[in-house]
Short mmCIF file of C-alpha atoms and ligand atoms in Angstrom, two decimals:
data_model
loop_
_atom_site.label_atom_id
_atom_site.label_comp_id
_atom_site.label_asym_id
_atom_site.label_seq_id
_atom_site.Cartn_x
_atom_site.Cartn_y
_atom_site.Cartn_z
CA UNK A 6 58.20 -141.13 151.64
CA UNK A 7 56.89 -145.33 152.51
CA UNK A 8 55.78 -146.74 155.19
CA UNK A 9 57.09 -149.80 154.47
CA UNK A 10 55.57 -153.23 154.47
CA UNK A 11 52.74 -152.34 157.09
CA UNK A 12 49.82 -151.09 155.31
CA UNK A 13 49.09 -146.92 156.73
CA UNK A 14 45.99 -147.77 158.88
CA UNK A 15 46.35 -151.34 158.78
CA UNK A 16 45.29 -151.98 162.72
CA UNK A 17 41.28 -151.67 161.85
CA UNK A 18 39.22 -152.97 164.42
CA UNK A 19 37.62 -156.70 163.70
CA UNK A 20 34.37 -158.49 164.96
CA UNK A 21 37.15 -160.96 165.38
CA UNK A 22 39.84 -162.42 167.12
CA UNK A 23 43.12 -161.20 164.73
CA UNK A 24 46.33 -161.66 165.77
CA UNK A 25 48.06 -158.21 166.04
CA UNK A 26 51.71 -159.05 165.06
CA UNK A 27 53.96 -157.52 163.03
CA UNK A 28 54.16 -158.95 159.29
CA UNK A 29 57.76 -158.02 159.79
CA UNK A 30 59.88 -160.24 162.05
CA UNK A 31 58.45 -163.14 159.47
CA UNK A 32 60.37 -161.76 156.80
CA UNK A 33 63.86 -161.86 158.49
CA UNK A 34 63.49 -165.18 160.46
CA UNK A 35 63.01 -167.43 157.20
CA UNK A 36 65.75 -165.65 154.77
CA UNK A 37 69.29 -165.94 155.02
CA UNK A 38 70.56 -163.17 152.80
CA UNK A 39 69.43 -159.65 152.13
CA UNK A 40 69.89 -159.21 148.40
CA UNK A 41 69.29 -154.60 148.48
CA UNK A 42 68.18 -153.55 145.17
CA UNK A 43 68.57 -149.95 143.83
CA UNK A 44 64.37 -149.30 143.01
CA UNK A 45 65.08 -146.10 141.40
CA UNK A 46 66.74 -148.45 138.37
CA UNK A 47 64.95 -149.39 135.69
CA UNK A 48 64.35 -152.60 135.17
CA UNK A 49 63.16 -153.32 131.73
CA UNK A 50 62.72 -156.95 132.22
CA UNK A 51 62.42 -157.82 135.38
CA UNK A 52 60.25 -156.55 138.74
CA UNK A 53 60.08 -152.98 139.27
CA UNK A 54 58.57 -150.31 141.42
CA UNK A 55 55.60 -147.74 140.07
CA UNK A 56 56.99 -144.34 138.76
CA UNK A 57 60.69 -145.43 137.87
CA UNK A 58 59.35 -145.23 134.61
CA UNK A 59 59.39 -142.65 131.77
CA UNK A 60 56.34 -140.02 131.21
CA UNK A 61 55.40 -139.29 128.55
CA UNK A 62 55.61 -135.82 126.88
CA UNK A 63 51.99 -134.59 127.82
CA UNK A 64 52.17 -136.32 131.37
CA UNK A 65 50.60 -133.59 134.03
CA UNK A 66 50.13 -130.42 131.27
CA UNK A 67 47.15 -128.83 132.25
CA UNK A 68 45.45 -127.23 129.58
CA UNK A 69 45.17 -124.07 130.47
CA UNK A 70 42.04 -123.38 126.91
CA UNK A 71 39.89 -125.50 127.43
CA UNK A 72 38.18 -127.57 130.55
CA UNK A 73 34.92 -129.06 131.42
CA UNK A 74 32.33 -126.16 132.63
CA UNK A 75 29.34 -124.48 133.75
CA UNK A 76 27.78 -121.62 132.02
CA UNK A 77 24.67 -121.48 133.28
CA UNK A 78 25.80 -117.84 135.03
CA UNK A 79 22.84 -116.05 136.40
CA UNK A 80 22.11 -119.61 138.40
CA UNK A 81 25.44 -119.34 140.10
CA UNK A 82 25.71 -117.36 143.41
CA UNK A 83 28.42 -114.67 142.05
CA UNK A 84 27.45 -114.89 138.34
CA UNK A 85 31.07 -116.87 137.45
CA UNK A 86 31.41 -119.18 135.27
CA UNK A 87 33.28 -122.63 136.72
CA UNK A 88 35.35 -124.10 135.02
CA UNK A 89 37.44 -127.69 136.39
CA UNK A 90 40.69 -127.35 134.41
CA UNK A 91 41.92 -130.53 132.66
CA UNK A 92 45.45 -132.73 133.47
CA UNK A 93 47.19 -135.00 130.75
CA UNK A 94 47.26 -138.85 132.23
CA UNK A 95 48.18 -141.56 130.85
CA UNK A 96 47.98 -144.02 134.06
CA UNK A 97 51.27 -146.48 133.27
CA UNK A 98 52.21 -147.43 136.84
CA UNK A 99 55.72 -146.59 136.35
CA UNK A 100 55.58 -142.95 134.81
CA UNK A 101 57.22 -140.71 137.50
CA UNK A 102 54.11 -138.43 136.79
CA UNK A 103 50.59 -140.63 136.83
CA UNK A 104 51.29 -143.70 138.84
CA UNK A 105 49.38 -142.57 141.99
CA UNK A 106 46.67 -141.67 139.32
CA UNK A 107 46.49 -145.08 138.24
CA UNK A 108 46.60 -146.28 141.87
CA UNK A 109 43.73 -144.45 142.29
CA UNK A 110 41.96 -145.87 139.25
CA UNK A 111 43.18 -149.66 140.05
CA UNK A 112 41.91 -148.94 144.01
CA UNK A 113 38.46 -147.76 142.46
CA UNK A 114 37.64 -150.94 140.43
CA UNK A 115 38.27 -152.17 142.95
CA UNK A 116 36.34 -151.38 145.36
CA UNK A 117 33.52 -151.11 142.80
CA UNK A 118 33.53 -155.27 142.93
CA UNK A 119 33.34 -155.37 146.39
CA UNK A 120 30.61 -152.86 146.51
CA UNK A 121 28.17 -155.04 143.49
CA UNK A 122 28.91 -157.53 145.94
CA UNK A 123 27.26 -156.24 149.14
CA UNK A 124 25.18 -153.95 147.59
CA UNK A 125 25.74 -151.60 149.99
CA UNK A 126 29.48 -149.89 150.66
CA UNK A 127 32.70 -152.05 149.69
CA UNK A 128 33.90 -153.14 153.37
CA UNK A 129 30.53 -155.03 154.56
CA UNK A 130 29.03 -157.87 155.06
CA UNK A 131 27.97 -160.06 152.23
CA UNK A 132 26.45 -163.09 153.04
CA UNK A 133 27.69 -166.74 153.63
CA UNK A 134 31.90 -164.20 153.01
CA UNK A 135 31.68 -162.34 155.89
CA UNK A 136 33.74 -158.84 155.65
CA UNK A 137 37.10 -158.63 153.10
CA UNK A 138 40.12 -158.98 155.02
CA UNK A 139 43.65 -158.00 154.24
CA UNK A 140 46.06 -161.31 154.19
CA UNK A 141 49.34 -161.04 153.81
CA UNK A 142 51.22 -164.77 152.70
CA UNK A 143 55.21 -164.29 152.06
CA UNK A 144 57.26 -166.93 149.80
CA UNK A 145 60.63 -168.86 152.02
CA UNK A 146 63.93 -167.57 150.92
CA UNK A 147 63.52 -171.37 148.75
CA UNK A 148 60.33 -170.76 146.56
CA UNK A 149 62.01 -167.38 146.58
CA UNK A 150 63.41 -167.10 142.67
CA UNK A 151 59.63 -168.39 140.69
CA UNK A 152 59.47 -164.84 141.43
CA UNK A 153 61.86 -164.58 138.43
CA UNK A 154 61.00 -168.22 136.48
CA UNK A 155 57.71 -169.34 137.31
CA UNK A 156 54.79 -165.96 138.86
CA UNK A 157 52.14 -168.35 138.10
CA UNK A 158 53.36 -171.60 139.48
CA UNK A 159 54.04 -169.25 142.02
CA UNK A 160 50.59 -166.99 142.75
CA UNK A 161 48.90 -171.30 142.14
CA UNK A 162 50.90 -172.32 145.71
CA UNK A 163 49.36 -168.81 146.84
CA UNK A 164 45.48 -169.10 145.83
CA UNK A 165 46.87 -173.24 147.92
CA UNK A 166 47.44 -171.70 150.80
CA UNK A 167 45.08 -168.81 150.68
CA UNK A 168 42.32 -172.10 150.24
CA UNK A 169 43.66 -173.83 153.40
CA UNK A 170 43.10 -170.90 155.04
CA UNK A 171 40.00 -170.33 154.09
CA UNK A 172 40.31 -167.63 151.26
CA UNK A 173 37.55 -167.55 149.31
CA UNK A 174 39.13 -165.85 147.29
CA UNK A 175 39.59 -161.83 146.77
CA UNK A 176 42.57 -159.87 144.91
CA UNK A 177 46.25 -160.28 145.18
CA UNK A 178 48.97 -157.33 144.59
CA UNK A 179 52.48 -159.05 144.73
CA UNK A 180 55.71 -156.75 146.47
CA UNK A 181 58.71 -158.18 144.91
CA UNK A 182 60.57 -156.02 147.91
CA UNK A 183 60.68 -154.95 151.26
CA UNK A 184 61.98 -151.81 153.42
CA UNK A 185 63.89 -151.89 156.07
CA UNK A 186 63.20 -148.47 158.82
CA UNK A 187 66.87 -146.19 158.67
CA UNK A 188 68.99 -147.13 161.39
CA UNK A 189 67.26 -151.09 162.10
CA UNK A 190 69.69 -153.89 162.30
CA UNK A 191 69.88 -156.50 159.94
CA UNK A 192 70.49 -159.40 161.06
CA UNK A 193 70.85 -161.90 158.00
CA UNK A 194 74.43 -161.78 155.63
CA UNK A 195 73.90 -158.10 153.48
CA UNK A 196 74.13 -158.06 149.57
CA UNK A 197 73.95 -155.82 146.75
CA UNK A 198 72.52 -156.52 143.93
CA UNK A 199 74.37 -155.31 141.36
CA UNK A 200 72.72 -154.89 138.02
CA UNK A 201 70.33 -151.94 139.76
CA UNK A 202 72.69 -150.29 140.39
CA UNK A 203 76.93 -150.10 142.44
CA UNK A 204 76.13 -148.27 145.50
CA UNK A 205 77.10 -148.59 148.82
CA UNK A 206 74.68 -149.18 151.98
CA UNK A 207 76.94 -148.75 154.58
CA UNK A 208 78.04 -144.53 153.29
CA UNK A 209 74.31 -143.97 152.67
CA UNK A 210 72.81 -144.66 155.73
CA UNK A 211 75.28 -142.77 157.03
CA UNK A 212 75.20 -139.39 154.91
CA UNK A 213 71.41 -140.02 155.06
CA UNK A 214 71.93 -140.51 159.10
CA UNK A 215 73.71 -137.30 159.43
CA UNK A 216 71.06 -135.22 156.76
CA UNK A 217 68.06 -136.68 159.82
CA UNK A 218 66.62 -138.60 156.74
CA UNK A 219 64.63 -141.14 156.94
CA UNK A 220 65.36 -142.93 153.32
CA UNK A 221 64.83 -146.79 153.47
CA UNK A 222 66.51 -149.52 151.73
CA UNK A 223 64.51 -152.21 149.75
CA UNK A 224 65.75 -155.57 149.28
CA UNK A 225 63.71 -158.71 147.88
CA UNK A 226 61.06 -160.40 150.11
CA UNK A 227 58.52 -161.45 147.29
CA UNK A 228 54.91 -161.74 149.15
CA UNK A 229 51.18 -160.75 148.15
CA UNK A 230 49.31 -158.88 149.87
CA UNK A 231 44.45 -160.19 149.14
CA UNK A 232 41.46 -157.91 149.76
CA UNK A 233 39.02 -160.82 149.64
CA UNK A 234 36.57 -163.28 152.12
CA UNK A 235 38.15 -165.76 154.28
CA UNK A 236 34.36 -166.48 156.19
CA UNK A 237 34.66 -167.69 159.61
CA UNK A 238 33.30 -170.08 161.50
CA UNK A 239 33.61 -168.77 165.53
CA UNK A 240 30.94 -171.75 167.01
CA UNK A 241 33.02 -174.82 165.69
CA UNK A 242 36.63 -174.11 165.80
CA UNK A 243 37.63 -177.33 164.21
CA UNK A 244 35.76 -175.58 161.43
CA UNK A 245 37.33 -172.84 161.26
CA UNK A 246 39.67 -172.91 158.76
CA UNK A 247 41.56 -169.19 159.70
CA UNK A 248 43.55 -170.29 163.41
CA UNK A 249 46.55 -169.92 164.37
CA UNK A 250 46.91 -172.65 164.74
CA UNK A 251 45.98 -173.65 161.34
CA UNK A 252 48.82 -170.60 160.56
CA UNK A 253 51.47 -172.54 161.73
CA UNK A 254 50.50 -175.48 160.54
CA UNK A 255 50.69 -174.07 156.45
CA UNK A 256 53.64 -172.79 157.77
CA UNK A 257 55.29 -175.97 159.62
CA UNK A 258 54.17 -177.86 156.05
CA UNK A 259 55.52 -175.07 153.52
CA UNK A 260 57.27 -172.63 154.52
CA UNK A 261 54.73 -169.93 153.74
CA UNK A 262 53.35 -167.53 156.54
CA UNK A 263 50.64 -166.08 156.55
CA UNK A 264 49.09 -163.14 158.36
CA UNK A 265 45.80 -162.50 159.05
CA UNK A 266 45.14 -158.32 159.02
CA UNK A 267 42.39 -157.98 159.82
CA UNK A 268 39.02 -156.31 158.46
CA UNK A 269 39.05 -153.11 156.04
CA UNK A 270 37.90 -149.47 157.27
CA UNK A 271 38.63 -149.33 153.39
CA UNK A 272 39.28 -151.29 151.02
CA UNK A 273 40.05 -148.57 148.75
CA UNK A 274 42.55 -147.05 150.39
CA UNK A 275 44.26 -150.00 151.31
CA UNK A 276 44.25 -151.19 147.34
CA UNK A 277 45.25 -148.12 146.95
CA UNK A 278 48.37 -147.94 149.31
CA UNK A 279 49.45 -151.46 148.12
CA UNK A 280 49.25 -150.61 144.47
CA UNK A 281 51.62 -147.35 145.75
CA UNK A 282 54.52 -150.25 146.74
CA UNK A 283 53.62 -153.04 144.06
CA UNK A 284 55.18 -155.10 142.05
CA UNK A 285 55.36 -153.27 138.08
CA UNK A 286 56.41 -155.58 135.17
CA UNK A 287 55.87 -155.45 131.57
CA UNK A 288 53.35 -158.24 130.64
CA UNK A 289 52.52 -159.18 134.23
CA UNK A 290 48.66 -157.39 135.81
CA UNK A 291 49.51 -155.75 138.93
CA UNK A 292 45.55 -156.83 140.38
CA UNK A 293 44.96 -160.36 139.76
CA UNK A 294 40.95 -162.06 141.38
CA UNK A 295 41.48 -165.57 142.11
CA UNK A 296 39.03 -167.84 144.02
CA UNK A 297 35.26 -167.14 143.73
CA UNK A 298 35.88 -163.62 142.10
CA UNK A 299 38.04 -164.74 140.05
CA UNK A 300 37.30 -162.93 136.25
CA UNK A 301 35.68 -166.61 135.67
CA UNK A 302 33.20 -167.36 138.82
CA UNK A 303 32.60 -163.26 139.46
CA UNK A 304 29.08 -163.95 137.99
CA UNK A 305 28.16 -167.13 140.32
CA UNK A 306 28.10 -164.61 143.05
CA UNK A 307 25.13 -162.89 141.65
CA UNK A 308 26.89 -159.28 141.49
CA UNK A 309 24.88 -155.95 140.86
CA UNK A 310 25.89 -154.72 137.12
CA UNK A 311 28.85 -152.67 136.76
CA UNK A 312 28.11 -148.89 137.68
CA UNK A 313 27.26 -146.16 135.50
CA UNK A 314 30.63 -143.73 135.25
CA UNK A 315 29.35 -140.37 137.16
CA UNK A 316 29.57 -137.26 135.39
CA UNK A 317 30.28 -134.37 137.25
CA UNK A 318 28.46 -131.67 138.37
CA UNK A 319 28.33 -128.30 139.04
CA UNK A 320 29.14 -127.79 142.70
CA UNK A 321 27.05 -124.15 142.32
CA UNK A 322 23.57 -125.87 140.53
CA UNK A 323 24.01 -128.96 140.12
CA UNK A 324 24.34 -128.70 136.24
CA UNK A 325 25.97 -131.65 134.74
CA UNK A 326 29.75 -130.37 132.86
CA UNK A 327 30.76 -129.80 129.58
CA UNK A 328 33.88 -129.45 127.46
CA UNK A 329 34.49 -125.34 127.29
CA UNK A 330 36.98 -123.80 125.27
CA UNK A 331 38.19 -120.37 125.52
CA UNK A 332 40.16 -117.39 123.87
CA UNK A 333 43.41 -117.83 126.30
CA UNK A 334 44.24 -113.51 125.44
CA UNK A 335 40.65 -113.03 126.69
CA UNK A 336 39.82 -112.38 130.50
CA UNK A 337 37.42 -114.59 130.95
CA UNK A 338 35.87 -114.31 135.27
CA UNK A 339 36.34 -118.59 135.55
CA UNK A 340 36.83 -119.67 139.05
CA UNK A 341 38.90 -123.01 138.05
CA UNK A 342 37.97 -124.98 141.17
CA UNK A 343 39.44 -128.45 140.65
CA UNK A 344 41.97 -130.36 138.10
CA UNK A 345 40.34 -133.19 136.35
CA UNK A 346 42.40 -136.00 134.15
CA UNK A 347 41.85 -135.49 130.70
CA UNK A 348 41.36 -139.18 129.50
CA UNK A 349 39.24 -139.85 132.35
CA UNK A 350 35.35 -141.26 132.04
CA UNK A 351 35.63 -142.16 135.93
CA UNK A 352 34.93 -139.57 138.35
CA UNK A 353 38.30 -140.19 140.10
CA UNK A 354 38.67 -139.07 144.08
CA UNK A 355 42.24 -138.45 144.06
CA UNK A 356 42.24 -136.48 147.92
ZN1 LIG B 430 51.81 -140.49 132.39
ZN1 LIG B 431 26.99 -124.50 137.38
#
């Protein structure tokens, strides 16, 4: 069940003053219409949420006669073979079986990009940049059509606004939709997008309420989640770009609302959660790097080289795992501890 547009662990402790307020009210005040969409319907040319496409045959399939294993039974306390089974995965955002693995892998790559800059954990400070923060920039109603007509223009507007509030670079993840919590009143005019499904919102709401099911309904409300660096200058507030005053002057000038959700406890978890309900569209990258962290300029920040993939090791004797096969009919004294991803060369933490 989705928790809506607010990050699950958004209230991290900031070393500086962060305006702690819900971003939800802004989604309500600057729109006159709330256009509901059936996000489970697949839109071949439009914006989708992850997981509503079609899986391949091998997605989620587990092979019970091969895996990654360690045969050094003499080094294992119980004398058993250790085996890690493998499961097929396509790592596609639209796959209903594999989308969490897609999100985990993307989040891992995001974490690494920050780690290579801080030479420490992803959340650590980079000299001249500070610690990564999470910010949300929401698009005013008058520009919402750009998400369909000209996403590149919309993104360049977002990056210009990010620059105005002192975000020097980072990644953006586009969210075309926001959702409501059940029983919340809807102040704007209600419309249903018939192209994505003909559903009766009121009777569905009543039905779910009777079952006590907390189902979120989604509506069009484009916004961008940003994880990036916004160095502050507290000693000279006149030079500090990310003040509440600056944010309200940007709003008055442009209609775009910037919300600073503060520094991160975990870049990886924040990214994973934001990816899980990100906009997915054919031919569009879900994660886009901009500013000093754009693919063109990242190297100027003097990052460490890419980390080599960590091989899986045996938890009993720490030896590197190797491919193993066995006769599925034969009795094998194997201890199966976990299921790995078949096409993965990277070490994934799916916990
Ligand atoms: Zn799949
Ligand atoms: Zn071993």
